Coordinates of C-alpha atoms in Angstrom, one line a residue:
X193 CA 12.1 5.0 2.5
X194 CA 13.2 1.2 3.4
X195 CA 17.0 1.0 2.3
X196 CA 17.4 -3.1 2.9
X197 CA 14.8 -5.5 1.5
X198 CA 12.0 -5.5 3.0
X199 CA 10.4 -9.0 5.0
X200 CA 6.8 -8.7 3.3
X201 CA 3.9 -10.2 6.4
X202 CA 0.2 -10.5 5.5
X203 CA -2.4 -12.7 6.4
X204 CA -2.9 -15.7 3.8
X205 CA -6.9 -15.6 3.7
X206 CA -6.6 -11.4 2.9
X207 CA -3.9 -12.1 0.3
X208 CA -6.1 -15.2 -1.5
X209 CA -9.4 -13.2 -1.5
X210 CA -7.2 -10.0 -2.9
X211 CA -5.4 -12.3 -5.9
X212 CA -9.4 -13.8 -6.4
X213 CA -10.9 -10.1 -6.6
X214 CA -8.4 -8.2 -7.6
X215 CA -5.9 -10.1 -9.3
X216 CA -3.1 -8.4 -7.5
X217 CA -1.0 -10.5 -4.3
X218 CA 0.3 -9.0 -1.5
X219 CA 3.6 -10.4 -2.0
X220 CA 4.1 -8.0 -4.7
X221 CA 3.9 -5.0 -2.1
X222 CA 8.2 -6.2 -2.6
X223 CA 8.3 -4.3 -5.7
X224 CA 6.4 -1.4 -4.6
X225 CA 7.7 2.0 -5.3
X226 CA 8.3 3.3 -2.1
X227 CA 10.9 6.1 -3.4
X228 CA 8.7 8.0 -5.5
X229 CA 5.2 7.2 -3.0
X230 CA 3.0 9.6 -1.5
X231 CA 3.1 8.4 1.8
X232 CA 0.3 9.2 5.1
X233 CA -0.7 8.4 8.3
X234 CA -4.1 6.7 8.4
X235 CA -5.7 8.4 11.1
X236 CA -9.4 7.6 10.1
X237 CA -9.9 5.1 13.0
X238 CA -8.0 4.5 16.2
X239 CA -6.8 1.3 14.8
X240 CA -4.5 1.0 18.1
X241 CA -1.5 0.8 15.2
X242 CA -0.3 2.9 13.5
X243 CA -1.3 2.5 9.8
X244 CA 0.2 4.1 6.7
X245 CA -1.9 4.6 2.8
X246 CA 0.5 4.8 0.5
X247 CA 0.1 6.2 -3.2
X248 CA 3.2 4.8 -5.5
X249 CA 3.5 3.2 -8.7
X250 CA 3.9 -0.8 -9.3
X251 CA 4.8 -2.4 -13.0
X252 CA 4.0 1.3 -14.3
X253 CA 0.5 1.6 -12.7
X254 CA -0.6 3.9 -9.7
X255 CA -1.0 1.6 -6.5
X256 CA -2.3 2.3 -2.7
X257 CA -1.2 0.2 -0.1
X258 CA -2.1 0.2 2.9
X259 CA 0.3 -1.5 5.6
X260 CA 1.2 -1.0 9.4
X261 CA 5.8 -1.2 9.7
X262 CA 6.9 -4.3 11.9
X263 CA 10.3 -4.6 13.5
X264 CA 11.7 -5.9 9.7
X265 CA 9.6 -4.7 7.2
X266 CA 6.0 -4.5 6.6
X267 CA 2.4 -6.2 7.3
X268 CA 0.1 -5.5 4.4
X269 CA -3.4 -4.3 5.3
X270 CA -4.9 -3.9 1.6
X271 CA -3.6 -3.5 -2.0
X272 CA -5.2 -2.4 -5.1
X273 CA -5.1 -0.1 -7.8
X274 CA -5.6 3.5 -7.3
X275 CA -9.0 4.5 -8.5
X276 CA -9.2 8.1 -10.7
X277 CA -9.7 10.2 -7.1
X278 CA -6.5 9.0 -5.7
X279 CA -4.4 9.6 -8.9
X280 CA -5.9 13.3 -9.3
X281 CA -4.3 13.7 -5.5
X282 CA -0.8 11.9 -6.2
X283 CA -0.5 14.3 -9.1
X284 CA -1.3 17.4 -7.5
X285 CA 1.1 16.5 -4.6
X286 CA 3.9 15.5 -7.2
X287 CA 3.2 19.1 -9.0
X288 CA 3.8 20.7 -5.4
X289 CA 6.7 18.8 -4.3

């Protein structure tokens, strides 16, 4: 999906309070799979952007990230490892792909 290297945005307060909780920086989003992702449109709310969930794999794990595209790269909305729901859905799309 992003050919160049990506510029990686995010808010500082989001990212500390995701490393505390989650043990898992936004900054890390650089070594995201997006090749292999399961990429959608998050249409849920009008969040007057448009926002994208993606399902890929980071250091061998299943990932979703959620981030809205800027003019050179990406602004990270959330990050956190894919719960058991989300991996049942990335394997049925990879078996239908």
């Amino acid at each position: 999906m992003y050919d160049q290297p990506l510029e990686i945005d995010f808010d500082p307060y989001k990212n500390a309070r995701n490393i505390r909780e989650r043990q898992l920086s936004f900054g890390r989003a650089r070594d995201f799979n997006f090749d292999s992702a399961l990429i959608a449109v998050d249409d849920r709310c009008d969040y007057r952007e448009t926002r994208y969930v993606a399902l890929g794999f980071l250091d061998g794990r299943l990932h979703v990230l959620c981030f809205t595209e800027t003019g050179t790269g990406i602004r990270v909305i959330s990050f956190r490892k894919a719960n058991y729901r989300e991996a049942q859905r990335y394997d049925s799309a990879q078996t239908t792909r």
